[in-house]
Every structure is written in structure tokens, then in C-alpha cells.
Short mmCIF file of C-alpha atoms and ligand atoms in Angstrom, two decimals:
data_model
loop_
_atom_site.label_atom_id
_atom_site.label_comp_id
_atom_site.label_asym_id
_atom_site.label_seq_id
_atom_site.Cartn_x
_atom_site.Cartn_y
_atom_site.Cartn_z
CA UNK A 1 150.03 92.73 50.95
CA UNK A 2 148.40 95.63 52.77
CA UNK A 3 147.08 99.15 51.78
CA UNK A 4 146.53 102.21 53.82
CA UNK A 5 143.09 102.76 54.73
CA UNK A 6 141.63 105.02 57.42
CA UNK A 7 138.19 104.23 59.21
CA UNK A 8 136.41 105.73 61.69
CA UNK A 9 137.09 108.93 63.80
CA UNK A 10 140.68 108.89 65.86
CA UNK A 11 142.08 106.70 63.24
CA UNK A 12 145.33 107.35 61.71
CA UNK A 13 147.14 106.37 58.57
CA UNK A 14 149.83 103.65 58.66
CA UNK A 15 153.21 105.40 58.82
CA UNK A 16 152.00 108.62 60.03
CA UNK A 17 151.74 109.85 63.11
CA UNK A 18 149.22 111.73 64.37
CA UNK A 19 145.04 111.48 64.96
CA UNK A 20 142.16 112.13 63.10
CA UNK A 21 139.52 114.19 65.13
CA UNK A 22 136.64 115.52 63.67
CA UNK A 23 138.31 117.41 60.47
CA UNK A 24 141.33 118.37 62.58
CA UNK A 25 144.65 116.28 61.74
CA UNK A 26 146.37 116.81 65.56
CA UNK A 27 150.30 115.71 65.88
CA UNK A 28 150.89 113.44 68.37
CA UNK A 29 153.81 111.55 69.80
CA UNK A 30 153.92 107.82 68.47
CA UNK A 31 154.95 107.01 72.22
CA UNK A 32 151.90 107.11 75.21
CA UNK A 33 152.23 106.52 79.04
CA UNK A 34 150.03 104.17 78.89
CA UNK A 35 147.91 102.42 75.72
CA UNK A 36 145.63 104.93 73.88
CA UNK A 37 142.90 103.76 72.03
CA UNK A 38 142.68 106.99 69.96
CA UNK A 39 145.99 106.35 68.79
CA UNK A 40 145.39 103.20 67.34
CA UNK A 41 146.62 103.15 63.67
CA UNK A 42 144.50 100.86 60.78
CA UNK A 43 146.38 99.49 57.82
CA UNK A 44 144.26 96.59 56.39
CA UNK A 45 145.14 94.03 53.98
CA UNK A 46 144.18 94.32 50.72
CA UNK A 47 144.50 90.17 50.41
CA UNK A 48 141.15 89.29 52.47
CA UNK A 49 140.88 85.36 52.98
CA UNK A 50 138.10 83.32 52.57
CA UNK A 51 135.91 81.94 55.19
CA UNK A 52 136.02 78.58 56.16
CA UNK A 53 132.77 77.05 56.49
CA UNK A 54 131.91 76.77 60.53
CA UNK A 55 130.80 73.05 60.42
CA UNK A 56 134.41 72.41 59.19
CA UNK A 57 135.97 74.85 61.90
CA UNK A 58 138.59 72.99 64.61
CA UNK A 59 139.01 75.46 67.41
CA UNK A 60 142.48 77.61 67.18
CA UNK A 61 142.90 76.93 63.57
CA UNK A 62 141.36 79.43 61.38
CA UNK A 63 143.05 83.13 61.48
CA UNK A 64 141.20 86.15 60.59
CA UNK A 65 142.31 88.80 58.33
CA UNK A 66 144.08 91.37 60.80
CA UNK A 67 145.78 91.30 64.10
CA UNK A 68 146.50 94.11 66.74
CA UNK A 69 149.71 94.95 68.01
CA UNK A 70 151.27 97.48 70.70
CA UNK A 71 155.07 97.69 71.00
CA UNK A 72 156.60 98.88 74.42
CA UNK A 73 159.73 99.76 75.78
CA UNK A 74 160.78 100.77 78.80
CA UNK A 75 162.77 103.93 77.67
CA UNK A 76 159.50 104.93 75.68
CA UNK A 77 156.53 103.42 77.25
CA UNK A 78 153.64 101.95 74.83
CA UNK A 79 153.41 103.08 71.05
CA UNK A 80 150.66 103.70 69.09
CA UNK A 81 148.26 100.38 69.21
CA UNK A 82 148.33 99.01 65.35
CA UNK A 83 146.01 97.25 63.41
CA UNK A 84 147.42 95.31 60.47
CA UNK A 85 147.24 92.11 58.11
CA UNK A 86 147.42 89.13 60.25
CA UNK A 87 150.77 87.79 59.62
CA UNK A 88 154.51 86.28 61.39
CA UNK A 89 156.11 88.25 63.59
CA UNK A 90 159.92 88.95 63.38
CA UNK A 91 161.58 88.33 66.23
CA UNK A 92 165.10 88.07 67.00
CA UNK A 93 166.72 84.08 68.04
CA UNK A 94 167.76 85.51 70.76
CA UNK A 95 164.44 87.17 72.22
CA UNK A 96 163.78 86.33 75.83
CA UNK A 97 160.45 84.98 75.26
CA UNK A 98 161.96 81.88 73.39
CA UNK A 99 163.99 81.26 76.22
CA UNK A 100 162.56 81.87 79.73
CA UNK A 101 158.91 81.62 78.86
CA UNK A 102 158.08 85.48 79.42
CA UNK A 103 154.48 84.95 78.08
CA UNK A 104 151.18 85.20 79.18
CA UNK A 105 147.81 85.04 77.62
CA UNK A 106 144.09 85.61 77.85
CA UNK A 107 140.76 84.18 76.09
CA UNK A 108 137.34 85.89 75.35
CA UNK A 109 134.66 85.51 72.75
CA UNK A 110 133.09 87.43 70.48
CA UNK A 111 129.29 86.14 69.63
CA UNK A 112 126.55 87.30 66.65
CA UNK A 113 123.44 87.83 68.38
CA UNK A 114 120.19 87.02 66.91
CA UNK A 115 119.80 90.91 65.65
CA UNK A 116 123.19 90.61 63.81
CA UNK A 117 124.95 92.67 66.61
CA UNK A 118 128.66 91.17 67.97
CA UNK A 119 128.93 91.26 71.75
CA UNK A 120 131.61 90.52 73.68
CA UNK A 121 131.42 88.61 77.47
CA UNK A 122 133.11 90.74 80.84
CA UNK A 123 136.03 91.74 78.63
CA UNK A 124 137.16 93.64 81.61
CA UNK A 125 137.64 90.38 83.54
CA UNK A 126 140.50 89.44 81.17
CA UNK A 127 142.35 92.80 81.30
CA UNK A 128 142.32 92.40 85.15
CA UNK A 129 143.19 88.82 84.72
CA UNK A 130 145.86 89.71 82.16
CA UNK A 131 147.42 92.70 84.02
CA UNK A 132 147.78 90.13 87.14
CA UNK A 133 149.52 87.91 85.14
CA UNK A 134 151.91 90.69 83.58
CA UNK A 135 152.88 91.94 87.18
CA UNK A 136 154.38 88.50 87.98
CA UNK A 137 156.77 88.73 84.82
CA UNK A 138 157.53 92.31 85.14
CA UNK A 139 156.12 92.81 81.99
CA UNK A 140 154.13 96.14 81.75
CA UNK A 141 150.68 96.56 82.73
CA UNK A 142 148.01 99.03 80.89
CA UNK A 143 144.88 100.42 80.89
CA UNK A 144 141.99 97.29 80.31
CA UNK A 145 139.58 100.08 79.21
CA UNK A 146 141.95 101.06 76.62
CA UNK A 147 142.78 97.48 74.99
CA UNK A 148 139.13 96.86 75.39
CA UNK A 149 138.07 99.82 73.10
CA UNK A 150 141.04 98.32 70.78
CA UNK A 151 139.90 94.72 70.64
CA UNK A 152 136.56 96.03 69.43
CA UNK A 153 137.90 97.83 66.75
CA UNK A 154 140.14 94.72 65.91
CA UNK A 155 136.33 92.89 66.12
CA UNK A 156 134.34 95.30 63.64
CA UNK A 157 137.65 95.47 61.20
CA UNK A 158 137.02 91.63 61.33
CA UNK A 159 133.50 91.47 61.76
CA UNK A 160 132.66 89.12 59.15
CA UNK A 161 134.94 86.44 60.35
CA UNK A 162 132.13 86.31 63.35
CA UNK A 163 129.99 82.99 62.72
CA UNK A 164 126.38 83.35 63.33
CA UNK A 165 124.65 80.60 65.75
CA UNK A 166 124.84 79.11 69.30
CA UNK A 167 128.30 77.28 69.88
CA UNK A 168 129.88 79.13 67.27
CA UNK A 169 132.11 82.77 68.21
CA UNK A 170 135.06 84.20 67.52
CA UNK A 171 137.92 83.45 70.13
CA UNK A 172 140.39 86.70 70.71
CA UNK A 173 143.18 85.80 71.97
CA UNK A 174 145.25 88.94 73.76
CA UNK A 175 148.72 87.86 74.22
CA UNK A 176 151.90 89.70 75.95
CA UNK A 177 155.26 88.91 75.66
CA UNK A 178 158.78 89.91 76.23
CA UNK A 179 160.66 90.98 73.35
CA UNK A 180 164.38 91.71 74.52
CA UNK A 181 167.09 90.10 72.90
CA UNK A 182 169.23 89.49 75.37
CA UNK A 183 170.40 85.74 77.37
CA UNK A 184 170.15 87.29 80.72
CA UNK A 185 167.35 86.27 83.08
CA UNK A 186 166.46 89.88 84.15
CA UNK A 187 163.17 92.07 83.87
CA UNK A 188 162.49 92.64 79.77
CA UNK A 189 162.70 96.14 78.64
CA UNK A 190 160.84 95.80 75.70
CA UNK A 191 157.45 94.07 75.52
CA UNK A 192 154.93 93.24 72.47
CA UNK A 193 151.09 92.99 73.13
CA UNK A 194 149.42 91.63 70.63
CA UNK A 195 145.59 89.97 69.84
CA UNK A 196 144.88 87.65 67.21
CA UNK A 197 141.08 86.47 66.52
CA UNK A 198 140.16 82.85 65.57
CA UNK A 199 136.67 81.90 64.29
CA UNK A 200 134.92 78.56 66.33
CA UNK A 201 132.72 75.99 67.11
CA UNK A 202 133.31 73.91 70.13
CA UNK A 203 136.67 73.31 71.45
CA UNK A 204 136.52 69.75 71.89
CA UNK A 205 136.32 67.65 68.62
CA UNK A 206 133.25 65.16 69.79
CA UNK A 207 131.27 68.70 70.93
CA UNK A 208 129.37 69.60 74.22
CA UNK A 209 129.94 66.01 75.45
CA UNK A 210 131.04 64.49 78.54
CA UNK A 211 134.36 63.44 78.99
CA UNK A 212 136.46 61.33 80.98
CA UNK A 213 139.57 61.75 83.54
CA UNK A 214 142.63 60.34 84.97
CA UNK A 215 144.03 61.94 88.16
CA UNK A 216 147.57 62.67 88.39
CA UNK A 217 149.13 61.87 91.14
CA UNK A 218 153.03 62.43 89.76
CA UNK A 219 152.33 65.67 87.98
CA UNK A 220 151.41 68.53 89.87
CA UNK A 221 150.06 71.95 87.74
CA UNK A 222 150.39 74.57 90.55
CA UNK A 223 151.43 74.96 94.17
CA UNK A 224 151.31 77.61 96.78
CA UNK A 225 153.52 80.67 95.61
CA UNK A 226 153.54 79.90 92.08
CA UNK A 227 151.88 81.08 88.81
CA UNK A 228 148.43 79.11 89.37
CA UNK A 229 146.54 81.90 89.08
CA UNK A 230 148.22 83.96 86.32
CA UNK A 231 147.60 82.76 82.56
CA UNK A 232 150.83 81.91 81.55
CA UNK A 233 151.72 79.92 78.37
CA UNK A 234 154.24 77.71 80.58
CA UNK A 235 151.07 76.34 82.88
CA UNK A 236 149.75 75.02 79.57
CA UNK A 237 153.40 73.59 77.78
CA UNK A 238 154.03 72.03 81.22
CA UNK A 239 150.01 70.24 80.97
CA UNK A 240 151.13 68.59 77.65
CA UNK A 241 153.06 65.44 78.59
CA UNK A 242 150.56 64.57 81.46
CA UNK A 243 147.80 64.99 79.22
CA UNK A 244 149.32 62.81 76.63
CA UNK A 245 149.96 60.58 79.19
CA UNK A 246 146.36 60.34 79.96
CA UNK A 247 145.05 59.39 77.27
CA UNK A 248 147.69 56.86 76.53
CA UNK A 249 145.50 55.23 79.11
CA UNK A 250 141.95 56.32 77.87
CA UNK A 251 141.08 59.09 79.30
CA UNK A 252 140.30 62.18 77.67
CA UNK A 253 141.71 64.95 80.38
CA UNK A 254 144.08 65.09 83.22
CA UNK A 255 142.29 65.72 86.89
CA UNK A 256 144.70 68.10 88.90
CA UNK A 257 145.06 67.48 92.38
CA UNK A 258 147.99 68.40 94.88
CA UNK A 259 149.02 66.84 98.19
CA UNK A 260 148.64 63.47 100.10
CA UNK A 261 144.96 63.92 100.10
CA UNK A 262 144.91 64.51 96.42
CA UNK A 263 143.08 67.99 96.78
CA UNK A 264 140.86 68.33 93.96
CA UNK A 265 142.48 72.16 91.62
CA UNK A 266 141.33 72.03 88.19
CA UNK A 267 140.39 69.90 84.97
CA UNK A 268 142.82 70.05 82.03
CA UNK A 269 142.42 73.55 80.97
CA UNK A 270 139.43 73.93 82.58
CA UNK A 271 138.22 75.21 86.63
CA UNK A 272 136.54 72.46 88.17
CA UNK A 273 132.77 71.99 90.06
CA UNK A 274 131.41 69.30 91.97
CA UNK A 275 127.75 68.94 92.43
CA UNK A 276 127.25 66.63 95.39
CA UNK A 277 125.47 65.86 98.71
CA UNK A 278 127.95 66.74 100.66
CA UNK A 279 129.09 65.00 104.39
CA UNK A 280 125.86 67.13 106.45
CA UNK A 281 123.65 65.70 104.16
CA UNK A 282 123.50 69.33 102.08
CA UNK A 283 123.21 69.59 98.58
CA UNK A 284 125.75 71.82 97.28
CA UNK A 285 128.18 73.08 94.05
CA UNK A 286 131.89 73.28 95.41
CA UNK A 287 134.52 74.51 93.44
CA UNK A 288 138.31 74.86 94.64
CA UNK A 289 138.78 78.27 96.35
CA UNK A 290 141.00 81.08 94.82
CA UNK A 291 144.12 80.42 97.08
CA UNK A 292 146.75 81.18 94.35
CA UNK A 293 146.87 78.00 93.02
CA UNK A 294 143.59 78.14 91.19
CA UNK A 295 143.23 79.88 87.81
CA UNK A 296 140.57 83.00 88.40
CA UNK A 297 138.28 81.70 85.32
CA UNK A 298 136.03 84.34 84.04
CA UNK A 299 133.59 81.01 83.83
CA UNK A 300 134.21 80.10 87.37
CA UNK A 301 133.42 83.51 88.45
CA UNK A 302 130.22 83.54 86.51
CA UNK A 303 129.10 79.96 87.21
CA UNK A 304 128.97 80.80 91.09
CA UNK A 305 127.04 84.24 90.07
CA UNK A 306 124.68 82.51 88.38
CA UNK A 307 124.01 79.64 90.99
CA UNK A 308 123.92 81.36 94.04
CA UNK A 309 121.30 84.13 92.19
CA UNK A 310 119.37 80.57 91.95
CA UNK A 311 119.59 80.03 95.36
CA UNK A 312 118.29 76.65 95.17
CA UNK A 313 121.96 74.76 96.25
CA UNK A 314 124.69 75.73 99.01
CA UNK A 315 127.26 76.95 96.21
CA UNK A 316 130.94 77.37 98.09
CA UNK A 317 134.06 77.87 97.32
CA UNK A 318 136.09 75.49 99.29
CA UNK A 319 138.92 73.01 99.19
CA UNK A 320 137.80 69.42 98.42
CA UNK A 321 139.71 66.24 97.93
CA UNK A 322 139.18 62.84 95.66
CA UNK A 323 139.26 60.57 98.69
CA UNK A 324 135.54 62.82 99.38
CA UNK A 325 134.86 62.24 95.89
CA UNK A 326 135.48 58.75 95.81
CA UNK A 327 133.68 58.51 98.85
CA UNK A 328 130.40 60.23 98.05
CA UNK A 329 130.64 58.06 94.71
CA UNK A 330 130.39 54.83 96.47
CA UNK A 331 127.51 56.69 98.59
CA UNK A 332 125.73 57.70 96.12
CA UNK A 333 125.95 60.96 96.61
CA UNK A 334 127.51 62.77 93.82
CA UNK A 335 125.30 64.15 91.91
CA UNK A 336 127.65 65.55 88.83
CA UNK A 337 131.11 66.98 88.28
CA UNK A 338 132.24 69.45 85.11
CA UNK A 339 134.87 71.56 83.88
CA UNK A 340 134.06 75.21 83.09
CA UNK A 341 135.90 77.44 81.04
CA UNK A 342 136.02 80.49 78.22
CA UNK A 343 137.26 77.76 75.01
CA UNK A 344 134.85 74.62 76.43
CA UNK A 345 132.19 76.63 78.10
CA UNK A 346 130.73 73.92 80.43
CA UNK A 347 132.32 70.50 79.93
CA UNK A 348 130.26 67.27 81.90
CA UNK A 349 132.93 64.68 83.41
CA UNK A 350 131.53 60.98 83.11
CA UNK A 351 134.29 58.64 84.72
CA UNK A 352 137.11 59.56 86.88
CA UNK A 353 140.16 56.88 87.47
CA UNK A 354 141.75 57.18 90.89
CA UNK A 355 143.80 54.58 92.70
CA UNK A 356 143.17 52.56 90.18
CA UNK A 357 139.39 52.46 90.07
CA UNK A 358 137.21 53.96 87.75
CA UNK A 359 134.30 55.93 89.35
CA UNK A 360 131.11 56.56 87.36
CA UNK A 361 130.03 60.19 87.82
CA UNK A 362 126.41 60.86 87.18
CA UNK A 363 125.53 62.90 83.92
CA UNK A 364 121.50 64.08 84.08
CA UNK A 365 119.28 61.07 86.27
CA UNK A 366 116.20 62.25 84.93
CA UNK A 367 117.35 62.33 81.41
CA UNK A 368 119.93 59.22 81.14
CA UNK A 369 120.84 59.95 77.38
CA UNK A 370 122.04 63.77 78.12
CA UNK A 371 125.57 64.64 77.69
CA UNK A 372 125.56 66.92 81.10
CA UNK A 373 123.75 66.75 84.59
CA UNK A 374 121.13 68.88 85.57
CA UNK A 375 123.37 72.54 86.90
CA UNK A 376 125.95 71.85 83.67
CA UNK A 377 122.84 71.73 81.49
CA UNK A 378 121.02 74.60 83.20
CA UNK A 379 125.08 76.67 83.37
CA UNK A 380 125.39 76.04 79.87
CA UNK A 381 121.96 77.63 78.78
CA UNK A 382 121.86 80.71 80.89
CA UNK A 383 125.60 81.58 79.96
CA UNK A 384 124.29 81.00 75.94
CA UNK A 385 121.61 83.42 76.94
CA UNK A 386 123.73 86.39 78.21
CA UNK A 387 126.72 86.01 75.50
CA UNK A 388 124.06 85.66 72.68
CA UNK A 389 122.59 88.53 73.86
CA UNK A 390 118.60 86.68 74.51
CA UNK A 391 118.75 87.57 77.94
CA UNK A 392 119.89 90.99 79.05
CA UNK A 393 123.01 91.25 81.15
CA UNK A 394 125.58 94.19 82.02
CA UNK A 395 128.29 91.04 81.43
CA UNK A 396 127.37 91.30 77.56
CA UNK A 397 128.77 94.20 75.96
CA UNK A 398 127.98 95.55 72.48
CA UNK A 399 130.94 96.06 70.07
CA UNK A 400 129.10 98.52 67.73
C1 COI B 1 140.30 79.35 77.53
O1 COI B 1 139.31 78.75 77.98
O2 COI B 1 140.23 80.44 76.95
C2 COI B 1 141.60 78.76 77.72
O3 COI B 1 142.47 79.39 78.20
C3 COI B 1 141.81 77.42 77.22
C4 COI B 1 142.86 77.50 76.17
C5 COI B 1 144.15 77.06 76.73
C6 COI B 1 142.46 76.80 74.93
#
């Protein structure tokens, strides 16, 4: 059920075209060159659902009350962006995304500061990310700025599905796919970008807790020349059966490695950091370099920021392999290992199998009954800081 509502300046009524500006009613063409914000059009539902409690929130469940959407096609271009009731979308059997994975997605947060205020964290590091990942499928890229200024009207239409305290956000998930109905693997000529926002508390059921790995040896998540380093739905379909696999044999997440030296990539759906003395006796954060095979993580990107402003630690990013790992384990050198990511934040690895051994990974020495060694602990509260808006950083920007 939805009703016709207009709010704000440059907002339009569903089902007419044209733009609101100042008192003037211009006429403009439902079709854009590229995505215009001050086209978007606002048709809210008149059903609103009720909020589910956050203790009882499981990540990527809960829906909020409206979605955006922006049709393209290449005879047109991009139409007017839409906001409307959160709801299925009709798509023909036939479309190509059902068939040859045209897909990719982002992930970004919205979080309630302590004044009330919703911020979001280096939104334009998704659009980049997301208009990489578009080029590889031929899908059509856009202006970030423009989507950007859209998502936050998407946020303050849904404002009150934003949960108030540390650990808890709302996840916005910007999504493109292709929307062609036709069986021939060629580029799409008609695309669908759309965002849906999903209220949250940690992604991982047992919470900011350590966790433990198997590395696979048979399965391999990326390789040179492939999609890596775009966010494509397929990377994560294709992690399924691995991960199940994994914890078929008690472990909680799959470590991805690639080649005879089992190279060290990423941690289930997360970029991956060692914390080690490394071989010259240095102490120093590695994390696999950006050589198309790693996924650029927004968290990656802002974990090394933040640790080589410290400038405490070597921090490099380099290639590093388990036999290293298993290595500096038996040496006593490694000094922690975690995932990092938008959905987990920081995750701590305890155990890692390998060749059939377990090795024990260090969580914090000095405090034995913490959850995460000392630069996850430390990561975890100065990226809190920023996104919650108690320390003041250009990466958090203000929806209102
Ligand atoms: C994110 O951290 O946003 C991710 O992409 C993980 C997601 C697959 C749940």
C-alpha cells in the first residue's frame, strides 16, 4: 500500500514528472545522462512496519520501510531515482541476472551518534568500489556523488529504523543488476540499481568474538585476472560450499589462500591482517597487497590509515604465505591475526588448521580473557570513534 507524499525541496510526486524547486514546478525529462539526485521521486508507504527490538536483530534480516530504485537502459540512459515501499521486484524468468550472475553489490553503515545525528562512513569509497565492479560486467557506471545524496535521502525517509548504540547501525546495501530478458551472454541493455537498508547488531551470532579457521587448499576464491577485487554476488555464492565445508569440520570460517605456497588472500568475507614479528626480527601488520585478487575493503583501507598514523609498527602491504605463518607460530612470533570488514568490523582469529595441525593464534597476552589482541582491540575502538561520530573525522559524514 503506498500514498503519494512529497518531502523536501527537488522532490517530485510519484507518477509525475517533473521537480519541485523553490515554488517553481519545472518539467523535466524522466530520462538523465547520468543519475540525478534532484530527480529523485518519493512515494512512501502508508503501511509503516514495526521495529524489531535490536537485542533480537540477526544481521540481513530485518527490512526497513522503503527502498530506492533507478532503472536504466541503454537507449535512454538512467531514469528518475525512486523512492518507494520496500517490496519484490518483478522481474521477468528470463532476466539475465538469474542466469549469468550479472550482479554486483556494495555495503556501508549508517550509525546514530550520541547527539541523535545519522552519519554515514567514506560512502564515496563504495561508489568507487561499486563503479569498478560495474565496468567489469558492462553494466553502467554513474555519478557516486549523486547515489550518495540519494542514499541519504533513502536514510532520513527511514531514519527511525536507525538503532541507537555502539555495535548497532543500519546496513545499506546498494545493489546493481542486469535486467534484460534475453538467453544470450552479451552486454545487458537494461540495468536496475537499487538500495535496500537493514537495521543491525553484529554480524556474527556469538558477537565481537574470535573465531576460528580452516584453510582451503581445494577451493580457491580469486586468481590473477579475475573478479577478486570487484564485489560481485558470484564471489560470495561460490564461498558457500567451502564454508559449509568448514565447519563440517569445526571451524567457523574458510582461510583463502592460492598457490603451492598457500599465499595467505582473505578470511571468509572478510580482508585479512597479520600482526607478527616478522623474519628481520620487525614487528609489523601485513595484509595481502591489492594485486587484483584482493577485495579493496573500505576496512582494509582504513585499518592501514589508522596504523601507520600510529606509527608505532611497520604496517605493509605485502604478499605472505601460511608456511610463514605456521612458522612464526611455532616461533613464537605471531602476535595476532583478524579479519576486517564493513558487516564484522574487526573480527580476532583464535586457531587456524593447516596441514592438518591446528595453530593457536594469540588473542590479547596482557589480557588473556579478551576476545581480540592488542591492534584488533585498539582498530575496533578508533573505527567506533569516527563512525559514531566521538572523534572527528572527514571519513564520517552527516546525513542531515
Ligand atoms: C560487508 O562487509 O559489507 C560484506 O560485504 C559482507 C557481506 C557479504 C555480508
Amino acid at each position: 500500500m503506498t500514498s503519494l507524499l512529497r518531502l523536501g525541496g527537488g522532490l517530485v510526486r510519484g507518477g509525475q514528472r517533473g521537480t519541485l524547486l523553490g515554488a517553481r514546478m519545472l518539467h523535466v525529462s524522466s530520462r538523465v545522462d547520468d543519475i540525478r539526485a534532484a530527480a529523485l521521486q518519493k512515494t512512501l508507504t502508508t503501511a509503516p512496519k514495526a521495529l524489531v527490538a535490536k537485542e533480537k536483530l540477526v544481521f540481513g534480516h530485518t527490512f526497513s520501510d522503503h527502498m530506492l530504485t533507478v532503472e536504466w537502459t541503454a537507449k535512454g540512459g538512467w531514469e528518475a531515482p525512486q523512492i518507494k515501499e520496500y517490496g519484490p521486484l518483478s522481474l521477468d524468468p528470463s532476466c539475465s541476472v538469474f542466469h549469468y550472475a550479472f550482479e554486483c553489490f556494495e555495503g556501508l553503515k549508517a550509525y546514530r551518534d550520541a547527539q541523535g545525528k545519522v552519519r554515514l562512513f567514506r560512502p564515496d569509497k563504495n561508489m568507487e568500489r561499486m563503479n569498478h565492479s560495474v565496468e567489469r560486467l558492462h553494466l553502467p557506471q554513474f555519478d557516486g556523488e549523486q547515489v550518495i545524496e540519494c542514499i541519504k535521502e533513502l536514510v532520513r525517509t527511514d531514519e527511525r529504523w536507525v538503532p541507537e548504540g555502539r555495535g548497532y547501525s543500519l546496513y545499506i546495501r546498494p545493489t546493481v543488476i542486469a535486467t534484460e530478458n534475453t538467453l544470450g551472454v552479451h552486454r545487458a541493455n537494461s540495468a536496475l540499481l537499487y538500495v535496500i537498508t537493514s537495521p543491525c547488531g553484529p554480524y556474527f551470532p556469538t558477537g565481537f568474538k574470535a573465531v576460528s579457521l580452516y584453510c582451503d587448499e581445494t577451493n580457491v576464491r580469486a586468481w590473477p585476472g579475475g573478479v577478486g577485487n570487484r564485489k560481485m554476488g558470484a564471489n560470495y555464492a561460490a564461498s558457500v560450499g567451502p564454508q559449509v565445508e568448514a565447519e563440517k569440520k569445526g571451524y567457523q570460517q574458510v582461510l583463502w589462500t592460492i598457490g603451492e605456497d598457500s599465499e595467505l588472500m582473505e578470511v571468509g568475507t572478510m580482508n585479512l591482517f597479520v600482526h607478527w614479528r616478522n623474519e628481520a626480527g620487525e614487528e609489523e601488520l601485513v595484509t595481502p597487497p591489492l594485486d587484483g585478487t584482493i577485495l579493496p575493503g573500505v576496512t582494509r583501507d582504513s585499518v592501514l590509515e589508522l596504523a601507520r598514523g600510529w606509527g608505532e609498527f611497520k604496517v605493509s602491504e605485502r604478499k605472505i604465505n601460511m608456511k610463514q605463518i605456521a612458522r612464526a607460530s611455532d616461533e613464537g612470533r605471531l602476535l595476532e591475526i583478524f579479519g576486517a570488514g564493513t558487516a564484522c568490523v574487526v573480527t580476532p582469529v583464535n586457531r587456524i588448521h593447516f596441514k592438518g595441525r591446528d595453530y593457536v593464534v594469540p588473542l590479547d597476552p596482557a589480557h588473556p580473557e579478551s576476545q581480540a589482541g592488542p591492534v584488533a582491540g585498539r582498530i575496533y575502538k578508533a573505527l567506533m570513534d569516527i563512525q559514531y561520530g566521538d572523534v572527528p573525522s572527514k571519513w564520517s559524514v552527516l546525513v542531515d
